[in-house]
mmCIF file of C-alpha atoms and ligand atoms in Angstrom:
data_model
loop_
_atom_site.group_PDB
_atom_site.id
_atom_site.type_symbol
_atom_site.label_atom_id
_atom_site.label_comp_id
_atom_site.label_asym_id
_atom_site.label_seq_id
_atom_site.Cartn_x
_atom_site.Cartn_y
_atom_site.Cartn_z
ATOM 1 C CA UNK U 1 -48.391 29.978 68.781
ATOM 2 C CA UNK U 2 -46.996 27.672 71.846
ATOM 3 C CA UNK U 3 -48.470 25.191 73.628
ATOM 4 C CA UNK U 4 -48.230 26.637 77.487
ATOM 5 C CA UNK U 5 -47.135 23.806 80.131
ATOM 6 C CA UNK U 6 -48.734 24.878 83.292
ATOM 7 C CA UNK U 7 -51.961 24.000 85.691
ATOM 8 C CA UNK U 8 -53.897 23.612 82.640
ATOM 9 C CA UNK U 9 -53.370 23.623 79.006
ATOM 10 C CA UNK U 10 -54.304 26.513 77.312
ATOM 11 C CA UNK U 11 -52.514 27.763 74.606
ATOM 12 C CA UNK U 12 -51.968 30.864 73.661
ATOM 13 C CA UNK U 13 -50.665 33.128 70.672
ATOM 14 C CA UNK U 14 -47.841 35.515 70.618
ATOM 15 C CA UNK U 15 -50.228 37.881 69.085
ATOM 16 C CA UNK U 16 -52.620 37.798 72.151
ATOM 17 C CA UNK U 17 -52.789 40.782 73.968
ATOM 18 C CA UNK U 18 -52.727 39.510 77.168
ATOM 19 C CA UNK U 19 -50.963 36.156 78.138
ATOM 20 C CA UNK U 20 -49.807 34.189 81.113
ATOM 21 C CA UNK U 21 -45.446 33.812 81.048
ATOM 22 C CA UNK U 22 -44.178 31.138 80.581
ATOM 23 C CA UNK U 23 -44.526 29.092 83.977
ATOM 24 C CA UNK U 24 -47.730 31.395 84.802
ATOM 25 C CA UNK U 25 -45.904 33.404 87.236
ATOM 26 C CA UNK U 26 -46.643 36.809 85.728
ATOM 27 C CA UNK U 27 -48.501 38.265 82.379
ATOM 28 C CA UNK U 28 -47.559 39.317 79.249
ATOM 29 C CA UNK U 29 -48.946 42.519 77.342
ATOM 30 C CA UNK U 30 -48.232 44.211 74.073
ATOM 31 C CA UNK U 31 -48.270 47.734 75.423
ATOM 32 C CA UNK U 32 -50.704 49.072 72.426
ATOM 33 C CA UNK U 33 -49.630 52.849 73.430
ATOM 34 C CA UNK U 34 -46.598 52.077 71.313
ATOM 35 C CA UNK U 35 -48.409 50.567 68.326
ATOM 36 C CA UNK U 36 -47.610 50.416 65.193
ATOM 37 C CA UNK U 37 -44.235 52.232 65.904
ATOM 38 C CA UNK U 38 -43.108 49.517 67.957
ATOM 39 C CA UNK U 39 -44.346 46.332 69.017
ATOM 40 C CA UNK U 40 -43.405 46.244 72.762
ATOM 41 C CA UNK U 41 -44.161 43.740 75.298
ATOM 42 C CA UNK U 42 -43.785 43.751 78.826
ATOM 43 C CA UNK U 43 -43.965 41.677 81.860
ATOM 44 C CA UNK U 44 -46.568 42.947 84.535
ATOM 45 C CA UNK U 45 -46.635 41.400 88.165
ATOM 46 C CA UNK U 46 -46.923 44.378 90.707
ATOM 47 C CA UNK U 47 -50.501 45.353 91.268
ATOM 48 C CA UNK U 48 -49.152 48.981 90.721
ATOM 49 C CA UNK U 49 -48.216 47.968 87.212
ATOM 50 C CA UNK U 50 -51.608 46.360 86.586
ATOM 51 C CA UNK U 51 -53.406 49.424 87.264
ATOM 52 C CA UNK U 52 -51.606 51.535 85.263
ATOM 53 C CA UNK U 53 -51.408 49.556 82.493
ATOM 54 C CA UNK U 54 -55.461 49.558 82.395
ATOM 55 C CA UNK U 55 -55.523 53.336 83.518
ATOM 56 C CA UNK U 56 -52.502 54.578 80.632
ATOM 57 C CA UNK U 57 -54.207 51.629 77.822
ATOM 58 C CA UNK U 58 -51.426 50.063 77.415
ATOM 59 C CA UNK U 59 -54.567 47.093 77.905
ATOM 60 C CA UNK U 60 -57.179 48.465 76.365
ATOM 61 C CA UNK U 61 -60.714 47.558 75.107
ATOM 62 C CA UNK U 62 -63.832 45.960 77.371
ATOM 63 C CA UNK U 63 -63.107 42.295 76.900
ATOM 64 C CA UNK U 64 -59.121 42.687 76.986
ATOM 65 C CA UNK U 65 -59.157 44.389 79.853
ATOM 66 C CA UNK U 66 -61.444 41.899 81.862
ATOM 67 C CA UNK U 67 -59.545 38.559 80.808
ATOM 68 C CA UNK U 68 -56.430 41.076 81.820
ATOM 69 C CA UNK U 69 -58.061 41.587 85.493
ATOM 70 C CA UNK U 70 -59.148 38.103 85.763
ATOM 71 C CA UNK U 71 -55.414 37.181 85.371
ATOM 72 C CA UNK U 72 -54.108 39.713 87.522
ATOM 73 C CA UNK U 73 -55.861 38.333 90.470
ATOM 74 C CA UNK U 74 -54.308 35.030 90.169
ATOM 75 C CA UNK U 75 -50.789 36.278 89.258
ATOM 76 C CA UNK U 76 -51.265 37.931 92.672
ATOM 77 C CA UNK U 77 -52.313 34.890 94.239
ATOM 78 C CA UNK U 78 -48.946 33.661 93.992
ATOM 79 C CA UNK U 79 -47.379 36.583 95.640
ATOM 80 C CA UNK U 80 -49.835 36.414 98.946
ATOM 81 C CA UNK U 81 -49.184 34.405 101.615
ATOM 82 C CA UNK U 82 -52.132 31.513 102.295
ATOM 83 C CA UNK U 83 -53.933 33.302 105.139
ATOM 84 C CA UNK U 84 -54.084 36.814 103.648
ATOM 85 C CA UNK U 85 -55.409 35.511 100.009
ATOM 86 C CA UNK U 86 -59.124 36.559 100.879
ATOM 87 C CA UNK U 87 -58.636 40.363 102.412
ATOM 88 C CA UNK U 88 -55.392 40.953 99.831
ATOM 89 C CA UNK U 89 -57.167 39.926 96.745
ATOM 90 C CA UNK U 90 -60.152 41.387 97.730
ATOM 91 C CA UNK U 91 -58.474 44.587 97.968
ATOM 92 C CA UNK U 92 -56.865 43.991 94.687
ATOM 93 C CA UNK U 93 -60.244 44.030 92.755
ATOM 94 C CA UNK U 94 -61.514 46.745 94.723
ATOM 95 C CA UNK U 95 -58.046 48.742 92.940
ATOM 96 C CA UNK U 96 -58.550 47.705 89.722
ATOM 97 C CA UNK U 97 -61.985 48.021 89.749
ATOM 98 C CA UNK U 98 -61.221 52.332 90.587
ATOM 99 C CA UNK U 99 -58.948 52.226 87.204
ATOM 100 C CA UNK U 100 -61.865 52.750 84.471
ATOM 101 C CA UNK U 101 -65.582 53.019 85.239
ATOM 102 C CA UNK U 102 -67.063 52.281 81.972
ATOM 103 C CA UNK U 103 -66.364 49.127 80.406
ATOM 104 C CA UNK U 104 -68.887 46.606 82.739
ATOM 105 C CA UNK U 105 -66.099 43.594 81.656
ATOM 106 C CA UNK U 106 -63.793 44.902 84.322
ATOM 107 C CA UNK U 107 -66.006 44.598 87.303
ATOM 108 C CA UNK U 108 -67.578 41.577 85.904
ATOM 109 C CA UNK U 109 -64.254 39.308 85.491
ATOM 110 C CA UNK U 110 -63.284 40.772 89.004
ATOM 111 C CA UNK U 111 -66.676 39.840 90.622
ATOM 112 C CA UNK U 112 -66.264 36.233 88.751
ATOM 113 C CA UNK U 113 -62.854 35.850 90.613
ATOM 114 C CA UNK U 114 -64.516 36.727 94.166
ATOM 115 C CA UNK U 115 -66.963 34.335 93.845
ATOM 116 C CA UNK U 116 -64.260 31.273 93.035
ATOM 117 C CA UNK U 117 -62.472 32.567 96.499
ATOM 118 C CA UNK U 118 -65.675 32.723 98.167
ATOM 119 C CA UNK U 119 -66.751 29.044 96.365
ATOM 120 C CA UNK U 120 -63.103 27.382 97.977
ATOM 121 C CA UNK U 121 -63.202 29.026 100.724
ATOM 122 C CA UNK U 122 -61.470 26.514 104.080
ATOM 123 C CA UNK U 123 -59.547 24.354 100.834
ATOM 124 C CA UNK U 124 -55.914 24.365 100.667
ATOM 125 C CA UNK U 125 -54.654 27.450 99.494
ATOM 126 C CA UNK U 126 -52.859 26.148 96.266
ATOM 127 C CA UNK U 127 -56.260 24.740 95.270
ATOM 128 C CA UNK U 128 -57.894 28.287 95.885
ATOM 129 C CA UNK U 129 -54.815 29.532 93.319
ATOM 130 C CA UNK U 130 -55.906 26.832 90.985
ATOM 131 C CA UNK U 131 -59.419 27.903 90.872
ATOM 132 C CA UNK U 132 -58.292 30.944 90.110
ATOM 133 C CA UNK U 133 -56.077 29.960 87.167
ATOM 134 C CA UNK U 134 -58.932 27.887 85.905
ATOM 135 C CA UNK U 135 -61.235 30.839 86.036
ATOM 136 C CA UNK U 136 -59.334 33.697 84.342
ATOM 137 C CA UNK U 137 -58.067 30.577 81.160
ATOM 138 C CA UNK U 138 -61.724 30.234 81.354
ATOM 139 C CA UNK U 139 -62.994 33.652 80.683
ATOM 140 C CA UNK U 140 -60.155 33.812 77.977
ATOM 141 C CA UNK U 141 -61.091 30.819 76.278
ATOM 142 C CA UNK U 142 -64.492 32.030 76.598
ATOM 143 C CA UNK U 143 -63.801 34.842 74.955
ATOM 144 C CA UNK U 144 -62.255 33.129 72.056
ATOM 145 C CA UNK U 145 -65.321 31.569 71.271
ATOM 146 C CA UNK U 146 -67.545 34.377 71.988
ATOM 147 C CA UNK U 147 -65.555 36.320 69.142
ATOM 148 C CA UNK U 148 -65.797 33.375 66.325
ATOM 149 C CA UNK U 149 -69.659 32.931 67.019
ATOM 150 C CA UNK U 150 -70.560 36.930 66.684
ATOM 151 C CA UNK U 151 -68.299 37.024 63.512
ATOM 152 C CA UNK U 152 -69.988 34.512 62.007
ATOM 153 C CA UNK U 153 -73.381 36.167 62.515
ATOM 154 C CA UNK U 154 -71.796 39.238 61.784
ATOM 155 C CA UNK U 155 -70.473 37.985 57.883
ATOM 156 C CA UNK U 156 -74.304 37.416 56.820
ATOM 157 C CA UNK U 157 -75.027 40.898 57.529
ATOM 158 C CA UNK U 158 -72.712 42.258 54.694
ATOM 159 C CA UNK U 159 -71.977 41.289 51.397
ATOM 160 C CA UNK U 160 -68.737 40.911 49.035
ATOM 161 C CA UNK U 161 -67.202 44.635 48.050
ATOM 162 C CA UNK U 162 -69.634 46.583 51.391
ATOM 163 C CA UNK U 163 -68.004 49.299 52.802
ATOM 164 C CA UNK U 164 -67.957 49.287 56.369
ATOM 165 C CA UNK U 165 -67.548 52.102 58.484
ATOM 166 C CA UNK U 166 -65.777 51.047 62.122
ATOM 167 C CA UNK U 167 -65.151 53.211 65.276
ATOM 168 C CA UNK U 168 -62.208 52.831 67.941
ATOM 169 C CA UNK U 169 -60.480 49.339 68.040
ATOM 170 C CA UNK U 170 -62.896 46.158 68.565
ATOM 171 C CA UNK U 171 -60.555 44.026 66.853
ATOM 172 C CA UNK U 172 -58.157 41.235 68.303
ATOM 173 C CA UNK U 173 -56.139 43.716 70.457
ATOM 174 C CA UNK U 174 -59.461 44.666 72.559
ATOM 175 C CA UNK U 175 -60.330 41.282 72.713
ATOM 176 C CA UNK U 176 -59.138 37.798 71.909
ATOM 177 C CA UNK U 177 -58.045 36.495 68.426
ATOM 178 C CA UNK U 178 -61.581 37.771 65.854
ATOM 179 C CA UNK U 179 -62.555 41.049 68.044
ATOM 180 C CA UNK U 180 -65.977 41.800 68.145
ATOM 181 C CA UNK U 181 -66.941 44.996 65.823
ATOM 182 C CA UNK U 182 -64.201 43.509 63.425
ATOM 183 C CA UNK U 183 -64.340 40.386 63.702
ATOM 184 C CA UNK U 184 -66.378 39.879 60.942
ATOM 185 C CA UNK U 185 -64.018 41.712 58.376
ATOM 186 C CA UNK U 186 -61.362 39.770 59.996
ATOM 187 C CA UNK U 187 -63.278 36.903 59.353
ATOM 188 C CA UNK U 188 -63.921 37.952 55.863
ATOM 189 C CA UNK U 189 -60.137 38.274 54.948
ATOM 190 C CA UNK U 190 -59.693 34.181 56.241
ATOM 191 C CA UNK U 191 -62.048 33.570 53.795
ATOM 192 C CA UNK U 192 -60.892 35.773 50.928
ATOM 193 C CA UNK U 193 -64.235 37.977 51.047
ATOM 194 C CA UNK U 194 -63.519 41.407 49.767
ATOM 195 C CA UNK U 195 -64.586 44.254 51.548
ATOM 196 C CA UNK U 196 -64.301 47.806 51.616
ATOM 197 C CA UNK U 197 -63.260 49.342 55.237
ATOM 198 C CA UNK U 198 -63.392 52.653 56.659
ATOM 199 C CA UNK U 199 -61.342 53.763 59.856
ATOM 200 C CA UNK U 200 -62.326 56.459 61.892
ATOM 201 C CA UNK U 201 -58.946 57.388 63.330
ATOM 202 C CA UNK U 202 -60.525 58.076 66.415
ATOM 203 C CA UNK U 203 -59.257 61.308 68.482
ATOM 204 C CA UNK U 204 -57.902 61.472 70.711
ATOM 205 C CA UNK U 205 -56.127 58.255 71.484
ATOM 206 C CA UNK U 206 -56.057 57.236 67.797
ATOM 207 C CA UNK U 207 -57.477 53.060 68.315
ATOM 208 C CA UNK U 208 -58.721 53.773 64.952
ATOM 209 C CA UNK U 209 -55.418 54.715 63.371
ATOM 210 C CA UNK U 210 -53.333 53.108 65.069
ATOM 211 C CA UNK U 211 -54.613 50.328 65.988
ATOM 212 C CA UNK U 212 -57.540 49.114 63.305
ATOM 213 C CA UNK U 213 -55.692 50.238 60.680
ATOM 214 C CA UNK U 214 -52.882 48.093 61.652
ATOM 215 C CA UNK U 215 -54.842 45.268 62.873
ATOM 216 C CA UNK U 216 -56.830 45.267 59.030
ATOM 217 C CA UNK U 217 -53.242 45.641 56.941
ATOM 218 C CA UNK U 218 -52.246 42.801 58.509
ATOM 219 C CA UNK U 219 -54.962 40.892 57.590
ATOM 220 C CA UNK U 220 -54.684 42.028 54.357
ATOM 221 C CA UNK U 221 -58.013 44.314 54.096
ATOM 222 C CA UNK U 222 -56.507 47.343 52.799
ATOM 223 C CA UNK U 223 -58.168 49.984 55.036
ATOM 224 C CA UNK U 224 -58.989 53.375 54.266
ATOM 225 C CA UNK U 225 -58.432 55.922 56.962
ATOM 226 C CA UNK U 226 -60.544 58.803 57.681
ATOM 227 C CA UNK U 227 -60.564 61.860 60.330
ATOM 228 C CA UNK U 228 -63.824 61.004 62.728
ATOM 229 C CA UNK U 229 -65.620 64.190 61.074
ATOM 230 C CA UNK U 230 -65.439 62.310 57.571
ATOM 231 C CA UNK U 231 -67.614 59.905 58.417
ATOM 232 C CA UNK U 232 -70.695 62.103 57.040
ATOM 233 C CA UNK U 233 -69.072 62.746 53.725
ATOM 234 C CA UNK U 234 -68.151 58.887 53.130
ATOM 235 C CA UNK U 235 -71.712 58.111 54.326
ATOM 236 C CA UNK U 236 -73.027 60.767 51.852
ATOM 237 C CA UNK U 237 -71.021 59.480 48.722
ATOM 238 C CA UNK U 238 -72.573 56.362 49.353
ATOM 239 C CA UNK U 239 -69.461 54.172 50.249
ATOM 240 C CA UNK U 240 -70.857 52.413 53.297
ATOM 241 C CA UNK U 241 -73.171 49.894 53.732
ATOM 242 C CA UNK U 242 -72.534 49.479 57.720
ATOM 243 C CA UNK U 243 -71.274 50.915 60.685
ATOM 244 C CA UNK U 244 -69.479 48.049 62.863
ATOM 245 C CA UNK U 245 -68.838 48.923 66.383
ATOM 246 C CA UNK U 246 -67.597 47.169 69.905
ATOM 247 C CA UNK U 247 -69.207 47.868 73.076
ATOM 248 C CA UNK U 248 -68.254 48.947 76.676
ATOM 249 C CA UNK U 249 -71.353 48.450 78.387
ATOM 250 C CA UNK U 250 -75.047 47.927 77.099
ATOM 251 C CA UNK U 251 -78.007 48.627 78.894
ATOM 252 C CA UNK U 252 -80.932 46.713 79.300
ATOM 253 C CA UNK U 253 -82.723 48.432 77.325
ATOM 254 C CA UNK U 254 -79.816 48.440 74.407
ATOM 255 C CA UNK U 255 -78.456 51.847 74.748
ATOM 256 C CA UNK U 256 -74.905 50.913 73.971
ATOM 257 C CA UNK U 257 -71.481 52.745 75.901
ATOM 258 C CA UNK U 258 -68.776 53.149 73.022
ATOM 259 C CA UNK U 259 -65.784 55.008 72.760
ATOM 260 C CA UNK U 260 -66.402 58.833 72.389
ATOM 261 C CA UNK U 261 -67.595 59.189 68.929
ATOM 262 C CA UNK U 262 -69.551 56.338 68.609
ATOM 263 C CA UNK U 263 -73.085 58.674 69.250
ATOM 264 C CA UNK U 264 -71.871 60.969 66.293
ATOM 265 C CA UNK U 265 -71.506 58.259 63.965
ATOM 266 C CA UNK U 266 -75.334 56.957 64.791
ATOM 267 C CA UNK U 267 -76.657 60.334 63.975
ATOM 268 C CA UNK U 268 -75.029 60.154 60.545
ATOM 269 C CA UNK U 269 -75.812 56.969 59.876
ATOM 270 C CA UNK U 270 -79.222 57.478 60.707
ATOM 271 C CA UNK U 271 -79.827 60.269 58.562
ATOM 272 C CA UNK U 272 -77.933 58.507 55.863
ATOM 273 C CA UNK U 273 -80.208 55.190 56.043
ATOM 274 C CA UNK U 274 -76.733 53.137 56.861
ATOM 275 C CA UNK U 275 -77.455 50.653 59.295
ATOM 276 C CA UNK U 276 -75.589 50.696 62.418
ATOM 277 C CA UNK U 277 -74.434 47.082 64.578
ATOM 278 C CA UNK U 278 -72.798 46.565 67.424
ATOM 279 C CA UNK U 279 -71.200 43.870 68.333
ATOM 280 C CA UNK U 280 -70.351 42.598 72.054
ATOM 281 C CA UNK U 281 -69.934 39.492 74.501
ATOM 282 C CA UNK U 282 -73.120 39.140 76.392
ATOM 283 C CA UNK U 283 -70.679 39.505 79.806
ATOM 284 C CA UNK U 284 -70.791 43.476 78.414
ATOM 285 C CA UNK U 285 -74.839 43.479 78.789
ATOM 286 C CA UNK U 286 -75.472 45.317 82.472
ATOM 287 C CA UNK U 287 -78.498 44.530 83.399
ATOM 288 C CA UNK U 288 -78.396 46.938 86.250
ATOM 289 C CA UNK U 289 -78.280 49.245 83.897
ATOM 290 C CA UNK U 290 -82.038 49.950 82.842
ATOM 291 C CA UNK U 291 -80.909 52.508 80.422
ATOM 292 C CA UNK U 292 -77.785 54.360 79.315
ATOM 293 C CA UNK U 293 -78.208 56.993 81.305
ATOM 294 C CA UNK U 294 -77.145 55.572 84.329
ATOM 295 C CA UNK U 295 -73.660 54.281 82.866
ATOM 296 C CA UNK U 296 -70.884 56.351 84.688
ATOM 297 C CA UNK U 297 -68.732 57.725 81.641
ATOM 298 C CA UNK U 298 -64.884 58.096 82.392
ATOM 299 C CA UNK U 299 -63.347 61.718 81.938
ATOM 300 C CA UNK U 300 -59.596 61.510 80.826
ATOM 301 C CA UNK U 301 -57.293 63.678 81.637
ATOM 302 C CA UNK U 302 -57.230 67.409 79.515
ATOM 303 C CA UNK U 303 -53.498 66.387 77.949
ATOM 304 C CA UNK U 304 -55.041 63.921 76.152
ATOM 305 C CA UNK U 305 -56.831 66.814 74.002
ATOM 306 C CA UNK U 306 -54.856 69.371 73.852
ATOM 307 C CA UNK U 307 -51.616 67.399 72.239
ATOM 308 C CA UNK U 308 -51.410 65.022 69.241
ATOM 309 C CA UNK U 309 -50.919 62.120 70.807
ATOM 310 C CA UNK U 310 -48.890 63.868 73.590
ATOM 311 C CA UNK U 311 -46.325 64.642 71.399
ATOM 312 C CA UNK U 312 -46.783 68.247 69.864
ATOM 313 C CA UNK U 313 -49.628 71.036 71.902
ATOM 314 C CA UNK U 314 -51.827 72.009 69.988
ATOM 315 C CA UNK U 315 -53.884 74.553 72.106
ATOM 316 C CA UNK U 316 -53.113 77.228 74.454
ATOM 317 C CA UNK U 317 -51.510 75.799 77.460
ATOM 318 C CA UNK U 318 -54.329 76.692 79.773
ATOM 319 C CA UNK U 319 -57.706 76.254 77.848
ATOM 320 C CA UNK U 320 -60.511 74.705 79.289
ATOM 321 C CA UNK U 321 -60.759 70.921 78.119
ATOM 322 C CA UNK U 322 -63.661 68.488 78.323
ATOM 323 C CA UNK U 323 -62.653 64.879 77.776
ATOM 324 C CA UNK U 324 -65.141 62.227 77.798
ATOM 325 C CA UNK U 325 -63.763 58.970 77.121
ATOM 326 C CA UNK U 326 -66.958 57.438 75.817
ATOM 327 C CA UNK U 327 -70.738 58.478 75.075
ATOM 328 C CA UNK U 328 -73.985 56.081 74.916
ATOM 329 C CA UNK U 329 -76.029 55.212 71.568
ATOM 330 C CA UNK U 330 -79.596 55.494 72.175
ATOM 331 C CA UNK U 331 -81.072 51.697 71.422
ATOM 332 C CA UNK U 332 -83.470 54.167 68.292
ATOM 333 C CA UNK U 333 -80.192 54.950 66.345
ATOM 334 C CA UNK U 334 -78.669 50.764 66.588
ATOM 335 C CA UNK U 335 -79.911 48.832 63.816
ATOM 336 C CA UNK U 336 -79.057 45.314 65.673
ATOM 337 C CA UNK U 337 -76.749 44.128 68.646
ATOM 338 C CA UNK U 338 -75.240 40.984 67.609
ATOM 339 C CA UNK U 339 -73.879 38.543 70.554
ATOM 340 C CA UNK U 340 -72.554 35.285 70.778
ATOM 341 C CA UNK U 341 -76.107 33.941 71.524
ATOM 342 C CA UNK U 342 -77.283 35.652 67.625
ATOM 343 C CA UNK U 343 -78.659 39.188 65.992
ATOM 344 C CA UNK U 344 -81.192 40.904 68.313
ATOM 345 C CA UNK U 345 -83.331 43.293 66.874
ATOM 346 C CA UNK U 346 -85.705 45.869 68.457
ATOM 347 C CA UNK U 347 -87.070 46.110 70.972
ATOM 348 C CA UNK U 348 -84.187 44.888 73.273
ATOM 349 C CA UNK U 349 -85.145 43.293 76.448
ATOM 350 C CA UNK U 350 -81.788 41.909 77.817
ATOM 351 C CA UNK U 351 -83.250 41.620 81.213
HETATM 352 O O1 MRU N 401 -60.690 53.432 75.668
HETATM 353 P P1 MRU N 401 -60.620 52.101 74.996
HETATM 354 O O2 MRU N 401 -59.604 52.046 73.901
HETATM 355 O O3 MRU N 401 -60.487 50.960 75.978
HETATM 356 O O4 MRU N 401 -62.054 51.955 74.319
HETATM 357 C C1 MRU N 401 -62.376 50.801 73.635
HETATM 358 C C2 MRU N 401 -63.659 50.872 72.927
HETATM 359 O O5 MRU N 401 -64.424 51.808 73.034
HETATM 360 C C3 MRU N 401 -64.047 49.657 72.140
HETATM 361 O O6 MRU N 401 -64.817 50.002 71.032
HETATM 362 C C4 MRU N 401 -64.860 48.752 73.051
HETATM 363 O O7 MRU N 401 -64.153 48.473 74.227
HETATM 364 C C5 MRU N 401 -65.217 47.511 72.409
HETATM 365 S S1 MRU N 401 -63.803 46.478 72.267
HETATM 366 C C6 MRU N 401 -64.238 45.023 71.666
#
């Protein structure tokens, strides 16, 4: 952990996924395409680089990438000259915005940074930057706090020794410090509660494996990892209690966006009486959204599928590949939706 010396004082720990440099002229990632192999960081300024680093995952998971994008528009700040900060930045989000269409956090951070340029609009332009600065510590810190609060309400709904069941990575590398869908078995190891976790490795990017399981070692959980179609045999030996997952979007009506997989798992756990949580900021409630239906799911690119981890092929060159990124859990099949603000049940009304 350092202290960081700059417009304000927020501090920040080398373990965060995203940072500000030192001297807040440019942000710092762990690239997470190279965990657990190799912990690489690297120094993004060019808008070009921020893009790609949401696009390729190298920042990765809903919150993440939102305090990510909220920084990105005022590391650009600094780069664009006084009278072009309105039309250039405003570009900027409109980019970023095209990199992934599911996660709501994205568009939400970027639309939070508009409004402080539209707020200081005719003030002088290094108190416009400021604003900016402010805003994206802000929805950092914010995010902090967001993760400690659902954890805690999280811990009450399991017990010592549970088995939990998670999906993806909603741990402290999609998010800030606790995570969301693990922060409360994060929370649990601070406190010396033992639990029982299962990862769902998670095809085809692997979060699970590579990144939960990595994220739980280290906190000293001793995870078990499982292939995503194990889930139904775990669940039918009776060795979970819960499913714990993040969220990309949720709808009004709680139908929840997760990571492709996600649905599957709500089947099983459904027909296995296991109840099923998900955890998430309330900034990743859309209340456009009436229902799930009308959240636009990202389709990756076919290479993803048809490699292991785009290192060996593993089907014929030119088979046909779909490659949906994410898929929605009806609001009938989620147990609860715990937020910062406490556990909702059914029916959800977040409008
Ligand atoms: O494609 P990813 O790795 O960004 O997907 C991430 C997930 O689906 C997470 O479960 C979700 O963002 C919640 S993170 C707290």
């Amino acid at each position: 952990m350092r202290s960081q010396q700059g417009l304000s004082d927020m501090e920040y720990y080398d373990t965060d996924p995203v940072r500000l440099s030192e001297g807040d002229k440019s942000i710092i990632i762990i690239d997470q395409r190279f965990l657990p192999n190799e912990e690489i960081t690297r120094e993004i300024v060019s808008a070009e680089d921020m893009y790609d680093a949401i696009k390729t995952l190298a920042v990765r998971g809903a919150p993440c990438i939102g305090i990510f994008a909220a920084y990105c528009v005022y590391v650009r700040s600094l780069y664009t000259k006084d009278d072009e900060l309105d039309k250039a930045l405003n570009d900027l989000a409109k980019y970023l915005n095209s990199s992934r269409p599911t996660a709501v956090n994205l568009s939400w951070a970027l639309k939070e940074q508009m409004k402080v340029l539209d707020q200081t609009r005719g003030q002088p332009a290094d108190k416009r930057r400021q604003g900016l600065l402010e805003t994206a510590q802000q929805i950092h810190i914010s995010d902090i706090e967001t993760c400690e609060k659902i954890a805690e309400y999280g811990l009450t709904l399991i017990k010592e020794n549970d088995g939990v069941i998670t999906h993806c990575n909603a741990g402290a590398l999609a998010t800030s410090r606790l995570g969301t869908g693990l922060g409360p078995l994060l929370l649990a190891a601070k406190r010396g509660i033992k639990l029982r976790p299962y990862v769902d490795e998670t095809r085809p990017l692997l979060q699970g494996a590579r990144l939960t399981a990595y994220e739980l070692e280290r906190a000293g959980l001793e995870p078990t990892l499982i292939c995503d179609n194990m889930a139904a045999y775990v669940m039918s030996r009776g060795l979970v209690n819960a499913v714990f997952i993040g969220a990309d979007r949720i709808a009004a009506n709680g139908d929840t966006a997760n990571k492709i997989g996600s649905l599957s798992l709500a089947i099983n756990a459904k027909h296995f009486g296991v109840p099923f949580y998900v955890f998430a900021p309330t900034s990743t409630i859309d209340k456009s959204c009436k229902t799930g239906r009308e959240i636009e799911i990202e389709l990756r690119d076919n290479d993803e599928i048809k490699s292991l981890y785009f290192q060996r092929p593993i089907a014929p060159e030119n088979v046909r590949c779909l490659n949906p990124a994410f898929d929605v859990v009806e609001h009938e099949l989620i147990t609860a939706i715990i937020t910062e603000d406490g556990i909702h049940y059914p029916p959800y009304a977040f409008n």
